[in-house]
CSV table of C-alpha atoms in Angstrom, one decimal:
chain,number,residue,atom,x,y,z
S,1,UNK,CA,-23.2,7.6,41.8
S,2,UNK,CA,-20.3,6.8,39.7
S,3,UNK,CA,-18.6,3.4,40.4
S,4,UNK,CA,-15.1,3.7,38.8
S,5,UNK,CA,-14.5,6.9,36.6
S,6,UNK,CA,-13.2,6.4,32.9
S,7,UNK,CA,-12.3,9.3,30.7
S,8,UNK,CA,-13.2,9.3,27.0
S,9,UNK,CA,-9.5,9.0,26.2
S,10,UNK,CA,-9.9,5.4,27.2
S,11,UNK,CA,-12.6,4.8,24.5
S,12,UNK,CA,-11.7,2.3,21.8
S,13,UNK,CA,-13.0,4.4,19.0
S,14,UNK,CA,-11.9,5.2,15.4
S,15,UNK,CA,-14.4,7.7,14.0
S,16,UNK,CA,-12.8,8.3,10.6
S,17,UNK,CA,-12.8,4.6,9.8
S,18,UNK,CA,-16.3,4.2,11.1
S,19,UNK,CA,-17.5,7.0,8.8
S,20,UNK,CA,-15.6,5.4,5.9
S,21,UNK,CA,-17.4,2.0,6.4
S,22,UNK,CA,-20.9,3.6,6.5
S,23,UNK,CA,-22.4,0.6,8.2
S,24,UNK,CA,-23.4,2.4,11.4
S,25,UNK,CA,-21.0,0.3,13.5
S,26,UNK,CA,-17.9,1.0,15.5
S,27,UNK,CA,-15.0,-1.0,14.8
S,28,UNK,CA,-12.4,-1.8,17.6
S,29,UNK,CA,-10.2,-4.1,15.9
S,30,UNK,CA,-10.2,-5.5,12.2
S,31,UNK,CA,-12.7,-8.3,12.9
S,32,UNK,CA,-14.7,-6.9,15.9
S,33,UNK,CA,-17.3,-4.1,15.6
S,34,UNK,CA,-20.4,-3.2,17.4
S,35,UNK,CA,-23.5,-1.2,17.0
S,36,UNK,CA,-25.3,0.7,19.7
S,37,UNK,CA,-29.1,0.1,19.5
S,38,UNK,CA,-30.7,2.4,22.0
S,39,UNK,CA,-29.4,1.3,25.3
S,40,UNK,CA,-27.6,-1.9,24.4
S,41,UNK,CA,-24.7,-3.1,22.1
S,42,UNK,CA,-24.8,-5.9,19.5
S,43,UNK,CA,-21.4,-7.2,18.4
S,44,UNK,CA,-20.3,-8.3,14.9
S,45,UNK,CA,-17.3,-10.7,14.8
S,46,UNK,CA,-15.7,-11.2,11.5
S,47,UNK,CA,-13.7,-9.3,8.8
S,48,UNK,CA,-15.4,-6.8,6.6
S,49,UNK,CA,-16.6,-8.3,3.3
S,50,UNK,CA,-16.3,-11.8,4.7
S,51,UNK,CA,-19.6,-12.9,3.0
S,52,UNK,CA,-22.3,-15.1,4.2
S,53,UNK,CA,-21.5,-17.6,7.0
S,54,UNK,CA,-18.0,-16.1,7.8
S,55,UNK,CA,-19.0,-14.1,10.8
S,56,UNK,CA,-20.8,-14.4,14.2
S,57,UNK,CA,-23.4,-12.1,15.7
S,58,UNK,CA,-23.2,-11.7,19.6
S,59,UNK,CA,-26.5,-10.9,21.2
S,60,UNK,CA,-29.6,-9.6,19.3
S,61,UNK,CA,-30.6,-6.2,20.7
S,62,UNK,CA,-33.7,-4.7,21.9
S,63,UNK,CA,-37.2,-5.6,20.4
S,64,UNK,CA,-37.8,-4.1,17.2
S,65,UNK,CA,-34.0,-3.9,16.2
S,66,UNK,CA,-34.0,-6.8,13.7
S,67,UNK,CA,-33.8,-4.5,10.7
S,68,UNK,CA,-31.0,-2.3,12.1
S,69,UNK,CA,-29.0,-5.5,12.7
S,70,UNK,CA,-29.7,-6.9,9.2
S,71,UNK,CA,-28.7,-3.7,7.5
S,72,UNK,CA,-25.6,-3.4,9.5
S,73,UNK,CA,-24.6,-7.0,8.7
S,74,UNK,CA,-25.2,-6.7,5.0
S,75,UNK,CA,-23.4,-3.5,4.8
S,76,UNK,CA,-20.4,-4.8,6.7
S,77,UNK,CA,-20.0,-8.4,5.4
S,78,UNK,CA,-21.8,-8.3,2.0
S,79,UNK,CA,-24.2,-10.9,0.6
S,80,UNK,CA,-27.3,-11.5,2.6
S,81,UNK,CA,-25.5,-10.6,5.8
S,82,UNK,CA,-26.0,-14.0,7.1
S,83,UNK,CA,-23.8,-15.2,10.0
S,84,UNK,CA,-22.5,-18.7,10.8
S,85,UNK,CA,-24.4,-18.5,14.2
S,86,UNK,CA,-25.6,-16.3,16.9
S,87,UNK,CA,-23.9,-16.4,20.2
S,88,UNK,CA,-25.8,-15.3,23.3
S,89,UNK,CA,-24.1,-13.8,26.3
S,90,UNK,CA,-27.3,-14.0,28.2
S,91,UNK,CA,-31.1,-13.8,27.5
S,92,UNK,CA,-32.4,-10.6,29.1
S,93,UNK,CA,-34.9,-8.7,27.1
S,94,UNK,CA,-32.5,-6.1,25.8
S,95,UNK,CA,-30.2,-8.8,24.4
S,96,UNK,CA,-32.8,-11.1,22.6
S,97,UNK,CA,-35.1,-8.6,21.2
S,98,UNK,CA,-34.5,-9.6,17.5
S,99,UNK,CA,-33.2,-13.1,18.2
S,100,UNK,CA,-36.4,-15.2,17.1
S,101,UNK,CA,-36.8,-13.2,14.0
S,102,UNK,CA,-33.2,-13.2,13.0
S,103,UNK,CA,-32.6,-16.9,13.9
S,104,UNK,CA,-35.7,-17.8,11.9
S,105,UNK,CA,-34.9,-15.5,8.8
S,106,UNK,CA,-31.2,-16.5,8.7
S,107,UNK,CA,-31.7,-20.2,9.7
S,108,UNK,CA,-28.8,-20.3,11.9
S,109,UNK,CA,-28.0,-22.1,15.1
S,110,UNK,CA,-28.2,-20.2,18.5
S,111,UNK,CA,-25.3,-21.0,21.1
S,112,UNK,CA,-25.7,-20.3,24.9
S,113,UNK,CA,-24.6,-21.8,28.1
S,114,UNK,CA,-26.8,-24.6,29.2
S,115,UNK,CA,-27.9,-22.7,32.4
S,116,UNK,CA,-29.4,-20.0,30.2
S,117,UNK,CA,-31.4,-22.3,27.9
S,118,UNK,CA,-34.5,-22.1,30.0
S,119,UNK,CA,-34.8,-18.4,29.1
S,120,UNK,CA,-34.1,-19.3,25.4
S,121,UNK,CA,-36.4,-22.2,24.9
S,122,UNK,CA,-39.6,-20.7,26.3
S,123,UNK,CA,-39.7,-22.7,29.5
S,124,UNK,CA,-38.8,-20.2,32.3
S,125,UNK,CA,-39.0,-16.4,32.9
S,126,UNK,CA,-36.3,-14.5,34.8
S,127,UNK,CA,-37.1,-13.4,38.3
S,128,UNK,CA,-38.6,-9.8,38.4
S,129,UNK,CA,-36.3,-6.8,38.5
S,130,UNK,CA,-35.5,-5.2,41.8
S,131,UNK,CA,-36.1,-1.5,41.6
S,132,UNK,CA,-34.9,-1.1,45.3
S,133,UNK,CA,-31.4,-1.1,44.2
S,134,UNK,CA,-31.5,2.6,43.3
S,135,UNK,CA,-29.2,4.4,40.9
S,136,UNK,CA,-31.7,6.3,38.8
S,137,UNK,CA,-34.9,6.3,36.7
S,138,UNK,CA,-34.2,3.1,34.7
S,139,UNK,CA,-33.8,1.1,38.0
S,140,UNK,CA,-37.2,2.6,39.3
S,141,UNK,CA,-38.9,1.5,35.9
S,142,UNK,CA,-37.2,-1.9,35.8
S,143,UNK,CA,-40.2,-3.8,37.2
S,144,UNK,CA,-41.9,-2.9,33.7
S,145,UNK,CA,-39.1,-4.6,31.8
S,146,UNK,CA,-40.0,-7.9,30.2
S,147,UNK,CA,-38.8,-11.0,31.9
S,148,UNK,CA,-40.5,-13.8,29.9
S,149,UNK,CA,-38.4,-16.2,27.7
S,150,UNK,CA,-38.2,-16.3,24.2
S,151,UNK,CA,-38.3,-19.6,22.2
S,152,UNK,CA,-35.7,-20.6,19.8
S,153,UNK,CA,-35.6,-24.0,21.0
S,154,UNK,CA,-35.4,-25.7,17.5
S,155,UNK,CA,-32.1,-23.8,16.8
S,156,UNK,CA,-30.7,-23.7,20.4
S,157,UNK,CA,-27.3,-25.6,21.3
S,158,UNK,CA,-25.0,-25.6,24.1
S,159,UNK,CA,-21.7,-23.6,23.7
S,160,UNK,CA,-18.8,-26.1,22.9
S,161,UNK,CA,-17.5,-28.1,25.7
S,162,UNK,CA,-14.0,-27.4,24.5
S,163,UNK,CA,-14.8,-23.7,25.2
S,164,UNK,CA,-14.1,-22.7,21.5
S,165,UNK,CA,-16.1,-20.1,19.8
S,166,UNK,CA,-15.9,-19.1,16.1
S,167,UNK,CA,-13.5,-16.1,15.6
S,168,UNK,CA,-13.2,-15.6,19.4
S,169,UNK,CA,-11.3,-18.6,20.5
S,170,UNK,CA,-12.7,-18.9,24.0
S,171,UNK,CA,-15.8,-18.5,26.0
S,172,UNK,CA,-15.8,-18.0,29.9
S,173,UNK,CA,-18.8,-18.8,32.2
S,174,UNK,CA,-19.4,-15.7,34.1
S,175,UNK,CA,-22.5,-16.1,36.1
S,176,UNK,CA,-24.0,-13.6,38.6
S,177,UNK,CA,-26.0,-11.4,36.3
S,178,UNK,CA,-27.7,-14.5,35.2
S,179,UNK,CA,-27.1,-18.1,35.8
S,180,UNK,CA,-25.7,-18.9,32.4
S,181,UNK,CA,-24.0,-15.6,31.5
S,182,UNK,CA,-21.0,-15.9,29.2
S,183,UNK,CA,-18.1,-13.6,28.1
S,184,UNK,CA,-16.0,-14.1,25.1
S,185,UNK,CA,-12.2,-14.0,25.2
S,186,UNK,CA,-9.4,-13.9,22.5
S,187,UNK,CA,-5.9,-14.3,23.9
S,188,UNK,CA,-3.8,-13.3,20.8
S,189,UNK,CA,-5.1,-9.7,20.9
S,190,UNK,CA,-6.7,-9.7,24.3
S,191,UNK,CA,-10.1,-8.7,23.1
S,192,UNK,CA,-12.9,-9.2,25.6
S,193,UNK,CA,-16.5,-9.3,24.8
S,194,UNK,CA,-17.9,-9.1,28.4
S,195,UNK,CA,-21.7,-9.1,27.9
S,196,UNK,CA,-23.2,-7.7,31.2
S,197,UNK,CA,-20.7,-9.2,33.6
S,198,UNK,CA,-19.5,-5.6,33.8
S,199,UNK,CA,-20.4,-2.7,31.9
S,200,UNK,CA,-19.0,0.7,30.9
S,201,UNK,CA,-21.8,3.1,31.7
S,202,UNK,CA,-24.4,3.4,34.5
S,203,UNK,CA,-27.3,1.6,33.2
S,204,UNK,CA,-29.5,2.4,36.2
S,205,UNK,CA,-29.7,6.1,34.9
S,206,UNK,CA,-31.5,7.3,31.9
S,207,UNK,CA,-29.1,10.1,31.3
S,208,UNK,CA,-26.0,7.9,31.6
S,209,UNK,CA,-27.5,5.3,29.4
S,210,UNK,CA,-28.5,7.6,26.7
S,211,UNK,CA,-25.4,9.8,26.8
S,212,UNK,CA,-23.1,6.7,27.3
S,213,UNK,CA,-21.3,8.5,30.1
S,214,UNK,CA,-18.2,6.3,30.7
S,215,UNK,CA,-17.4,4.6,33.8
S,216,UNK,CA,-16.3,1.1,34.9
S,217,UNK,CA,-19.5,-0.4,36.5
S,218,UNK,CA,-20.6,-3.7,37.8
S,219,UNK,CA,-23.5,-5.6,36.1
S,220,UNK,CA,-26.8,-3.8,35.9
S,221,UNK,CA,-28.0,-3.8,39.4
S,222,UNK,CA,-31.8,-4.1,38.9
S,223,UNK,CA,-31.3,-7.5,37.0
S,224,UNK,CA,-28.5,-9.0,39.0
S,225,UNK,CA,-29.5,-11.6,41.6
S,226,UNK,CA,-26.4,-13.3,42.5
S,227,UNK,CA,-23.7,-10.9,43.8
S,228,UNK,CA,-21.3,-13.3,45.1
S,229,UNK,CA,-21.0,-15.0,41.8
S,230,UNK,CA,-21.0,-11.6,40.0
S,231,UNK,CA,-17.9,-10.5,41.9
S,232,UNK,CA,-16.1,-13.7,41.1
S,233,UNK,CA,-16.8,-13.4,37.5
S,234,UNK,CA,-15.5,-9.7,37.5
S,235,UNK,CA,-12.4,-10.8,39.1
S,236,UNK,CA,-11.8,-13.7,36.6
S,237,UNK,CA,-12.2,-11.2,33.7
S,238,UNK,CA,-9.9,-8.7,35.2
S,239,UNK,CA,-7.3,-11.4,35.8
S,240,UNK,CA,-7.2,-11.9,32.0
S,241,UNK,CA,-5.6,-8.4,31.6
S,242,UNK,CA,-7.7,-7.4,28.5
S,243,UNK,CA,-6.5,-4.8,26.1
S,244,UNK,CA,-9.9,-3.9,24.6
S,245,UNK,CA,-13.3,-4.6,26.1
S,246,UNK,CA,-16.8,-4.3,24.6
S,247,UNK,CA,-19.6,-4.7,26.9
S,248,UNK,CA,-23.4,-4.9,26.7
S,249,UNK,CA,-23.9,-1.3,27.6
S,250,UNK,CA,-21.5,1.6,27.0
S,251,UNK,CA,-18.7,2.4,24.6
S,252,UNK,CA,-15.8,-0.1,24.0
S,253,UNK,CA,-12.7,0.7,26.2
S,254,UNK,CA,-9.0,0.0,25.9
S,255,UNK,CA,-5.6,0.3,27.3
S,256,UNK,CA,-4.0,0.9,30.8
S,257,UNK,CA,-6.7,3.3,32.0
S,258,UNK,CA,-9.5,0.7,31.2
S,259,UNK,CA,-7.4,-2.2,32.9
S,260,UNK,CA,-6.7,0.0,36.0
S,261,UNK,CA,-10.4,0.8,36.3
S,262,UNK,CA,-11.3,-2.9,35.8
S,263,UNK,CA,-8.8,-3.9,38.6
S,264,UNK,CA,-10.3,-1.4,40.8
S,265,UNK,CA,-13.8,-2.5,40.3
S,266,UNK,CA,-12.6,-6.2,41.0
S,267,UNK,CA,-10.9,-5.1,44.2
S,268,UNK,CA,-13.9,-2.9,45.4
S,269,UNK,CA,-16.6,-4.7,44.1
S,270,UNK,CA,-18.5,-5.1,47.4
S,271,UNK,CA,-18.2,-1.3,48.0
S,272,UNK,CA,-19.0,0.2,44.6
S,273,UNK,CA,-21.1,-2.4,42.6
S,274,UNK,CA,-23.4,-4.2,45.2
S,275,UNK,CA,-26.4,-2.3,46.1
S,276,UNK,CA,-26.7,-1.3,49.7
S,277,UNK,CA,-29.8,-3.5,50.2
S,278,UNK,CA,-27.6,-6.6,49.1
S,279,UNK,CA,-24.6,-5.8,51.1
S,280,UNK,CA,-23.8,-8.1,54.1
């Protein structure tokens, strides 16, 4: 069931410029682009042709996506396509798939919230997925999804205590989907990288995930254990009044229609986002 409908008119897309660049990314502002890798997005923050060390990778895609990320980075930024660092919104399998490979090959630091470190230093697995949440085939298959941690302990650091992030100004702790989930925010142009605090397609459905059917949607239900915190996180992000959002799943969205949908999700979160089995 659709949570909060969105039309394709709200998509933050510029197809002509994307084709001209030929790096397989979708650019939403001059220094933020993303690439869809199967069911998940990775985000590139930095100006085109910025060169090595002058941009940031946010999240690291599904397993087997290292080459796709490397090639997009090299085409977009030039040089070896090496970032200043990798910032993780969280450490679910579809966001860390290429992390160990890329962090090692690029020899760059990895930043994450301290509460997410156990899933990034090899010490703790996530709880198993909950297929009872419903919503589609992906939810039913979710117990098969990996929950074991990756290990980038030698390169892993806490996000800065002053909440600064290179090129994105600010990070916000947005727990619920995971204990250490974060979102990235930039006030000057109101760009929000939400991670999976909320998403813009129905991730529980194979059809919606593949076709990227747009809707404003809470965090993926089968992997979200703390719905009270998840609601608080959505409300905090909605209160920012973003102009453009790019999430972990689904197309980037912009403008008044997007904000109205996000406000509606925040207001009706218990009704539309929380699985019936978790409602009180």
